[in-house]
Coordinates of C-alpha atoms and ligand atoms in Angstrom, one line a residue:
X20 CA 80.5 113.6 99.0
X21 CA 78.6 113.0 95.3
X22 CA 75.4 112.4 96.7
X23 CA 72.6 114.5 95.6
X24 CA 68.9 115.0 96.4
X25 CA 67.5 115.4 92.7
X26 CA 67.4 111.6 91.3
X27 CA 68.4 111.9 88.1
X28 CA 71.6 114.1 89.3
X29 CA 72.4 112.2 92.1
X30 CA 72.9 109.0 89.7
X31 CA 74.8 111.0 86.9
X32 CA 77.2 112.5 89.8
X33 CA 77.5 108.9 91.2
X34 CA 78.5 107.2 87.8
X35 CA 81.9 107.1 87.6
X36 CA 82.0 106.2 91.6
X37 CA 80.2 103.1 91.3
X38 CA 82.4 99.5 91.9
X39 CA 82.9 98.5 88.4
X40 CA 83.1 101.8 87.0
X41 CA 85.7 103.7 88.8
X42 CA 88.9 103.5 87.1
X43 CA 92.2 103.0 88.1
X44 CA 91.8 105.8 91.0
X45 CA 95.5 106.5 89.7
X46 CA 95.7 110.3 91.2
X47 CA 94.3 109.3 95.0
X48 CA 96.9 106.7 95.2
X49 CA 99.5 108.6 94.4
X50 CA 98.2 111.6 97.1
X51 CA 97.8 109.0 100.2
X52 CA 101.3 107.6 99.0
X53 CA 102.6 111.2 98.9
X54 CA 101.1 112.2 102.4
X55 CA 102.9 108.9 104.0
X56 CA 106.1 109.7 101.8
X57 CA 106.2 113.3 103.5
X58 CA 105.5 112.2 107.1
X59 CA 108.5 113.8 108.4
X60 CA 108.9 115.8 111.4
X61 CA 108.6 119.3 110.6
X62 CA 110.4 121.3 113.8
X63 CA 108.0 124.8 113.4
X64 CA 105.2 122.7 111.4
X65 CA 102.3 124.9 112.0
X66 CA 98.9 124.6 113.4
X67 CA 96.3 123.4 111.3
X68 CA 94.5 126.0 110.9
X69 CA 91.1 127.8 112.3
X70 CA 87.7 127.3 113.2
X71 CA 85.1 124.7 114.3
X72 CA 84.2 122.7 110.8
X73 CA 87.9 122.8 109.9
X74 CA 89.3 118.7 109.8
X75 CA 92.4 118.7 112.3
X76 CA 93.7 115.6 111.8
X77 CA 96.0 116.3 109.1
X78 CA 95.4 112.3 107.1
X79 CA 92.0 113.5 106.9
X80 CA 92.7 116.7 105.5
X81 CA 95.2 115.1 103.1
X82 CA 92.5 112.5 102.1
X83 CA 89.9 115.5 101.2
X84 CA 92.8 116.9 98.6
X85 CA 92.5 112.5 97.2
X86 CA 89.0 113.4 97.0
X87 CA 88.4 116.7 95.5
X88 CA 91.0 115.1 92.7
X89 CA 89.1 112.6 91.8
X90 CA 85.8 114.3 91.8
X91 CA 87.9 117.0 89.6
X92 CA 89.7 113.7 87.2
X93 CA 85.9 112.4 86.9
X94 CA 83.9 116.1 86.2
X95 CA 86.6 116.4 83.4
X96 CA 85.8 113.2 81.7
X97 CA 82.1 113.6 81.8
X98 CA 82.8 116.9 80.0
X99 CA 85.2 115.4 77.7
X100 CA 83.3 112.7 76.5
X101 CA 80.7 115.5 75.6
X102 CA 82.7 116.9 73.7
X103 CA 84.2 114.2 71.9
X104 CA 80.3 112.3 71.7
X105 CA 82.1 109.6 73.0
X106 CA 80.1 106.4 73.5
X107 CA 82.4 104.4 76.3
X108 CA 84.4 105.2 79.1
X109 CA 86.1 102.8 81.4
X110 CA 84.5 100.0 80.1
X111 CA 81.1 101.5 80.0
X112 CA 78.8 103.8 78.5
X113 CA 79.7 107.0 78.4
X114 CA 77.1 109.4 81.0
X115 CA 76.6 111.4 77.7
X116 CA 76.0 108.2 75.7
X117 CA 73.0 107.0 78.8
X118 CA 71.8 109.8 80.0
X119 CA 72.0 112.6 77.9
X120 CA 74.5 115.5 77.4
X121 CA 72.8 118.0 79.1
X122 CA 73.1 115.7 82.2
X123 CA 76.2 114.9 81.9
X124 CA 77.6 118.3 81.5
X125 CA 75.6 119.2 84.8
X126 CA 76.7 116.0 86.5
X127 CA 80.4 117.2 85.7
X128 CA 79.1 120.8 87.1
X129 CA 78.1 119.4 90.6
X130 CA 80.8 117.2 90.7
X131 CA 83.0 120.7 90.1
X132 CA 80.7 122.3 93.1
X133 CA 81.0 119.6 95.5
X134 CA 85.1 119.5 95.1
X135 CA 85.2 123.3 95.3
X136 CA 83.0 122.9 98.6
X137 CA 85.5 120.8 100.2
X138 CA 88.4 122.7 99.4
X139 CA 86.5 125.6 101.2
X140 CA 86.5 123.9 104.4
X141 CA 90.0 123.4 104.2
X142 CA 90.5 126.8 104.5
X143 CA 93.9 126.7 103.1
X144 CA 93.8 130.0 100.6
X145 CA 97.2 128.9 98.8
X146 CA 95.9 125.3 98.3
X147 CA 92.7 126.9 96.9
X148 CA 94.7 128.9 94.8
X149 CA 96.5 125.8 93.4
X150 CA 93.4 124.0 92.4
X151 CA 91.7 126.5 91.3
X152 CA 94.5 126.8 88.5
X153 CA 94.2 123.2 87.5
X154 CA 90.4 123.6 86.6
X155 CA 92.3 127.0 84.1
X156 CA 94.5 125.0 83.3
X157 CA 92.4 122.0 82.4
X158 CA 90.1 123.9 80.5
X159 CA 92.7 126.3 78.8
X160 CA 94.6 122.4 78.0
X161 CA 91.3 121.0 76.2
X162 CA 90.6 124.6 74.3
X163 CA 94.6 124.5 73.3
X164 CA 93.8 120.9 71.7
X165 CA 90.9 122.1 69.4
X166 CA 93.5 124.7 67.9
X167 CA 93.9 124.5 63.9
X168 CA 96.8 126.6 63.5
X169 CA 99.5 124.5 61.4
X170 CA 102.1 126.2 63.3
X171 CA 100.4 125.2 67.2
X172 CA 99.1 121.6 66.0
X173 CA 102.8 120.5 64.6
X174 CA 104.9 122.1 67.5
X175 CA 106.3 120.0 69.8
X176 CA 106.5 122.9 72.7
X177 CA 102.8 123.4 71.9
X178 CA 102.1 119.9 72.9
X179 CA 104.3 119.5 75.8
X180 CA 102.1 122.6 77.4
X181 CA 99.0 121.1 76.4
X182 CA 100.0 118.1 78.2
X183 CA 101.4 119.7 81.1
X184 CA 97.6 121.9 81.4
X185 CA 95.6 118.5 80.4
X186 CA 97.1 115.9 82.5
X187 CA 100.1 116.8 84.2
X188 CA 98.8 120.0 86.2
X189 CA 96.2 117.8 88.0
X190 CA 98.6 115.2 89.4
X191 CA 101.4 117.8 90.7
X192 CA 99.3 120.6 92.0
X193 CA 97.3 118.7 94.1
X194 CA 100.9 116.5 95.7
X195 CA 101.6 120.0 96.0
X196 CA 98.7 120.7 98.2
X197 CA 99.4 117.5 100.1
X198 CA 102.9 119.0 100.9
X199 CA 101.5 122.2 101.9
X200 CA 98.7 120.7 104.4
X201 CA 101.7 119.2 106.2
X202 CA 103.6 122.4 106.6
X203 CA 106.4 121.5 104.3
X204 CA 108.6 124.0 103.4
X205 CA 108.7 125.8 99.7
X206 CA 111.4 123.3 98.5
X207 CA 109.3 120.1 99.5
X208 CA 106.4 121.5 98.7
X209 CA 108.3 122.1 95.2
X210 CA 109.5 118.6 94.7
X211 CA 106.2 116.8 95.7
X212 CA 105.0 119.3 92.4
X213 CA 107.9 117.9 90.4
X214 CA 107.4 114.4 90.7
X215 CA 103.3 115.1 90.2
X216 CA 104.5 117.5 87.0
X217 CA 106.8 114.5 85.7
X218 CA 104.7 111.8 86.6
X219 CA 102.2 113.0 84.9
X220 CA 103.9 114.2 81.7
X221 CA 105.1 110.8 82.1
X222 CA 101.0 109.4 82.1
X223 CA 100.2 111.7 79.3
X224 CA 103.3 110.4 76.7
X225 CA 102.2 106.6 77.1
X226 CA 99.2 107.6 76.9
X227 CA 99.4 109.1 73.4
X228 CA 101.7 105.6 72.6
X229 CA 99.1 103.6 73.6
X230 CA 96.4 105.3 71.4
X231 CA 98.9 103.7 68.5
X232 CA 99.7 100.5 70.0
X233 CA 97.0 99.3 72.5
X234 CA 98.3 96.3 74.3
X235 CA 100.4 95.1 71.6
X236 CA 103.4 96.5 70.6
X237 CA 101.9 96.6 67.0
X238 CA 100.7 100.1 65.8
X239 CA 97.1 100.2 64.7
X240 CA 95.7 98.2 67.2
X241 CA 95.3 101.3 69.9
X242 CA 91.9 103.0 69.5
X243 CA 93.4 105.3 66.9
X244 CA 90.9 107.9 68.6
X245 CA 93.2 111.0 68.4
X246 CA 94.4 111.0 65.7
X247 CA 90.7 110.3 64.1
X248 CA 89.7 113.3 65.4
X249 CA 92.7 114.7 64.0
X250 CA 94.9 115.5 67.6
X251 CA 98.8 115.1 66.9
X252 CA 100.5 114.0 69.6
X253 CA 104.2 113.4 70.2
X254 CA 104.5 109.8 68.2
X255 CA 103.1 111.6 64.8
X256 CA 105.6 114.8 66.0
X257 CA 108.3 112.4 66.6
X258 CA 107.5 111.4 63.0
X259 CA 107.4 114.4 61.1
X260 CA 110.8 115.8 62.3
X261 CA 112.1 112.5 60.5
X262 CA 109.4 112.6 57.3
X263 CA 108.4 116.2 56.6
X264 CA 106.3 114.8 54.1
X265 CA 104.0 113.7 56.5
X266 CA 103.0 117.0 57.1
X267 CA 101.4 117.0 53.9
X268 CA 99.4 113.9 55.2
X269 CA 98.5 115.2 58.3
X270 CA 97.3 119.0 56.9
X271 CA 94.5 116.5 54.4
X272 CA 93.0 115.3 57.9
X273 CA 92.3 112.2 59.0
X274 CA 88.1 112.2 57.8
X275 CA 89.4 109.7 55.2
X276 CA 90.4 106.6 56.7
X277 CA 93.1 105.7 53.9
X278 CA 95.0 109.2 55.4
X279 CA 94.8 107.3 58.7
X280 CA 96.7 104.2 57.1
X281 CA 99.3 106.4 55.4
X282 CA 99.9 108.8 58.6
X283 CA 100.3 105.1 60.6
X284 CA 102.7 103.8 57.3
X285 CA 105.1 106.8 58.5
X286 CA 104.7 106.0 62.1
X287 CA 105.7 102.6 61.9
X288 CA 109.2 103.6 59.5
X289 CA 110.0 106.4 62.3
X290 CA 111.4 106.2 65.3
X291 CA 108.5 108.2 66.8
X292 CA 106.8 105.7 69.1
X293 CA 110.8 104.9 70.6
X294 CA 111.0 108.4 71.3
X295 CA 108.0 109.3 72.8
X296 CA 108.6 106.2 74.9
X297 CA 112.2 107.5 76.0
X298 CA 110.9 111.2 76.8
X299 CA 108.6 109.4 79.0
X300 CA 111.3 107.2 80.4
X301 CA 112.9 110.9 81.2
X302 CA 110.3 112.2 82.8
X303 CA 110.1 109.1 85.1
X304 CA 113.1 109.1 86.1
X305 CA 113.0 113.1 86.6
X306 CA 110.0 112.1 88.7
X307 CA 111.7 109.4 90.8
X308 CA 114.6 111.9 91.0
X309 CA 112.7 114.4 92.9
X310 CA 111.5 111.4 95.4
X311 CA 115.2 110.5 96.0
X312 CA 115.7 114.2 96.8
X313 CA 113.5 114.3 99.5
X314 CA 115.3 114.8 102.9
X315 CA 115.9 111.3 104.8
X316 CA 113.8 109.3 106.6
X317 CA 114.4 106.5 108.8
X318 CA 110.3 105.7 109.5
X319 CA 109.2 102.1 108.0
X320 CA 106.3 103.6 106.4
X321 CA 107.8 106.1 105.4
X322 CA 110.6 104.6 103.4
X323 CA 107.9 102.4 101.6
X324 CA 105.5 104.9 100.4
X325 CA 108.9 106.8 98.8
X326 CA 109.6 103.2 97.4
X327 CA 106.0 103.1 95.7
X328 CA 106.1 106.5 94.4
X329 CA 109.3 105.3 93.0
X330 CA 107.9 101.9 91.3
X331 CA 104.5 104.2 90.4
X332 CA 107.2 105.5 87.8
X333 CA 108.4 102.5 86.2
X334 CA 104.6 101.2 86.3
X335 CA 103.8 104.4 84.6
X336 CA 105.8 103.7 81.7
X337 CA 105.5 100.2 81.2
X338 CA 101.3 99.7 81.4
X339 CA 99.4 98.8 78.7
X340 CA 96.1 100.0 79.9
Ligands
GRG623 C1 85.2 120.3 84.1 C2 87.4 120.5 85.3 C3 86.7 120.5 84.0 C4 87.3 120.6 82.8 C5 86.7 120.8 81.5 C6 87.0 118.7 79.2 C7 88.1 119.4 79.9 C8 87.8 120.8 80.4 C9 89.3 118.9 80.2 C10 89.6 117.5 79.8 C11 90.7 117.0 80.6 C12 91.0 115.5 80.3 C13 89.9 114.6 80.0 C14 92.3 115.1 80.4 C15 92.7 113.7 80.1 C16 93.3 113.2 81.3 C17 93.6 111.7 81.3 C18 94.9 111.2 81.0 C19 92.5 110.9 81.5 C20 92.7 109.4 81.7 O1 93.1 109.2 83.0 P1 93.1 107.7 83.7 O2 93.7 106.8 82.7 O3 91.6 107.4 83.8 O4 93.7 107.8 85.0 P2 90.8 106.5 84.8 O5 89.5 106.1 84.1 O6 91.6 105.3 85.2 O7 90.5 107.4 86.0

């Protein structure tokens, strides 16, 4: 599906594809575990749809929403290591860092094209519709992060949206989608969003904790890279509700590197990192709530793939990478 004629695209677009270089592949797994999960018979599940390119086994048509994820996950990296003149991603250099911005940005374009083009031959307008407002909401999320109003930076509402548009949207529209291709009603359909909303939210929290804390459980030994480039996320929140003083700290910025060590002083006598960590526990659970919701099933398969979406949760929460 990433395969391009012009060389130099075809390996940018193929980058992040390659064995060694593809990441966790997170968001398909949960999709195919979310199609099995929902392989319930649906009395008045309707036909799949019209025309002679259109997929009609419904897996397949599932698998393409696994796809166009992914190839939406990976155009959003290559564009967000641009902007943040990253130098490595997943182990590797950054595209931007080997072959240029200006490829990498166009890489991220076709790999944007190519995802759009499959949804197309889904011809599904209300799943189009869906991901079409994850690429808003991805790009509204990343413009809400480069804000510099006090009163946005320092709210915790403010970053729980961001979160939601930057990570979260991604993950529950497109389970969403999956639940739509199978003719689900509005309510499944709805909790297949709820536990990709809270899953994800979920993602996003321990994600901010382990920018802190890398493997260890000791702060300072994460990559520190947000709040370098001076992004306050719910541990540093979490912190200033306890030490308004750290506000103070936090409005200097972080170009000095002895603000970093003061900002990481509070951190470690607060109790933000515990409660980031326990609103992601919430969230889990919220997510593994809306899997227990899900009307029964007595299919093997079935039953297992809920299971895994289930332990997905926990994992979620208690990776270190
Ligand atoms: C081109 C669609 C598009 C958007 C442009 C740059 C931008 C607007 C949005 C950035 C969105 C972004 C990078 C969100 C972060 C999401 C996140 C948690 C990434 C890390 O995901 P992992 O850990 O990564 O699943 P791997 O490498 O395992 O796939």
């Amino acid at each position: 599906m990433v395969a391009a004629e012009v060389p130099n695209l075809a390996s940018a677009a193929e980058y992040f594809f390659k064995i060694g270089a593809e990441g966790k592949r997170f968001r398909p797994t949960v999709l195919l575990l979310m199609a099995t999960a929902l392989d319930v018979h649906i009395p008045e599940l309707s036909p799949p749809g019209i025309g002679d390119t259109l997929p009609t086994d419904l897996r397949t048509r599932q698998q393409r929403i696994a796809e166009i994820t992914e190839m939406i996950h990976v155009a959003s990296l290559l564009h967000d290591d641009v902007l943040d003149d990253a130098d490595t991603r997943r182990g590797v250099g950054s595209l931007n860092a080997v072959m240029g911005n200006k490829l990498a940005v166009l890489a991220g374009d076709f790999l944007l094209s190519r995802a759009c083009l499959t949804l197309a031959s889904l011809k599904n307008t209300e799943v189009v519709t869906l991901i079409a407002t994850v690429i808003e909401n991805l790009v509204t999320g990343e413009t809400m992060q480069l804000t510099t109003a006090s009163n946005k930076r320092f709210s915790m509402e403010y970053y729980m949206q961001k979160t939601y548009n930057k990570t979260a949207s991604l993950i529950s529209n497109s389970c969403k989608s999956v639940a739509l291709l199978a003719g689900h009603t509005a309510e499944i359909a709805m909790l297949a969003f709820e536990y990709g909303k809270n899953l994800g939210l979920a993602f996003q929290l321990i994600d901010d904790v382990l920018d802190f804390t890398g493997t260890s459980a000791s702060l300072g030994k994460g990559s520190l890279s947000d709040i370098r480039h001076g992004i306050i996320t719910a541990p540093i929140l979490f912190a200033m509700e306890e030490y308004p003083q750290l506000r103070a700290v936090v409005d200097k910025g972080f170009d000095n590197p002895a603000n970093v060590d003061i900002a990481l002083e509070y951190l470690g006598k607060s109790r933000g990192i515990e409660r980031t960590k326990e609103l992601a526990m919430k969230h889990a659970n919220l997510a593994a709530a809306a899997i227990d919701s899900l009307p029964q099933s007595d299919d093997e398969d079935v039953i297992k793939s809920r299971q895994a979406l289930i332990d997905l949760t926990q994992r979620v929460i208690t990776r270190n990478k």
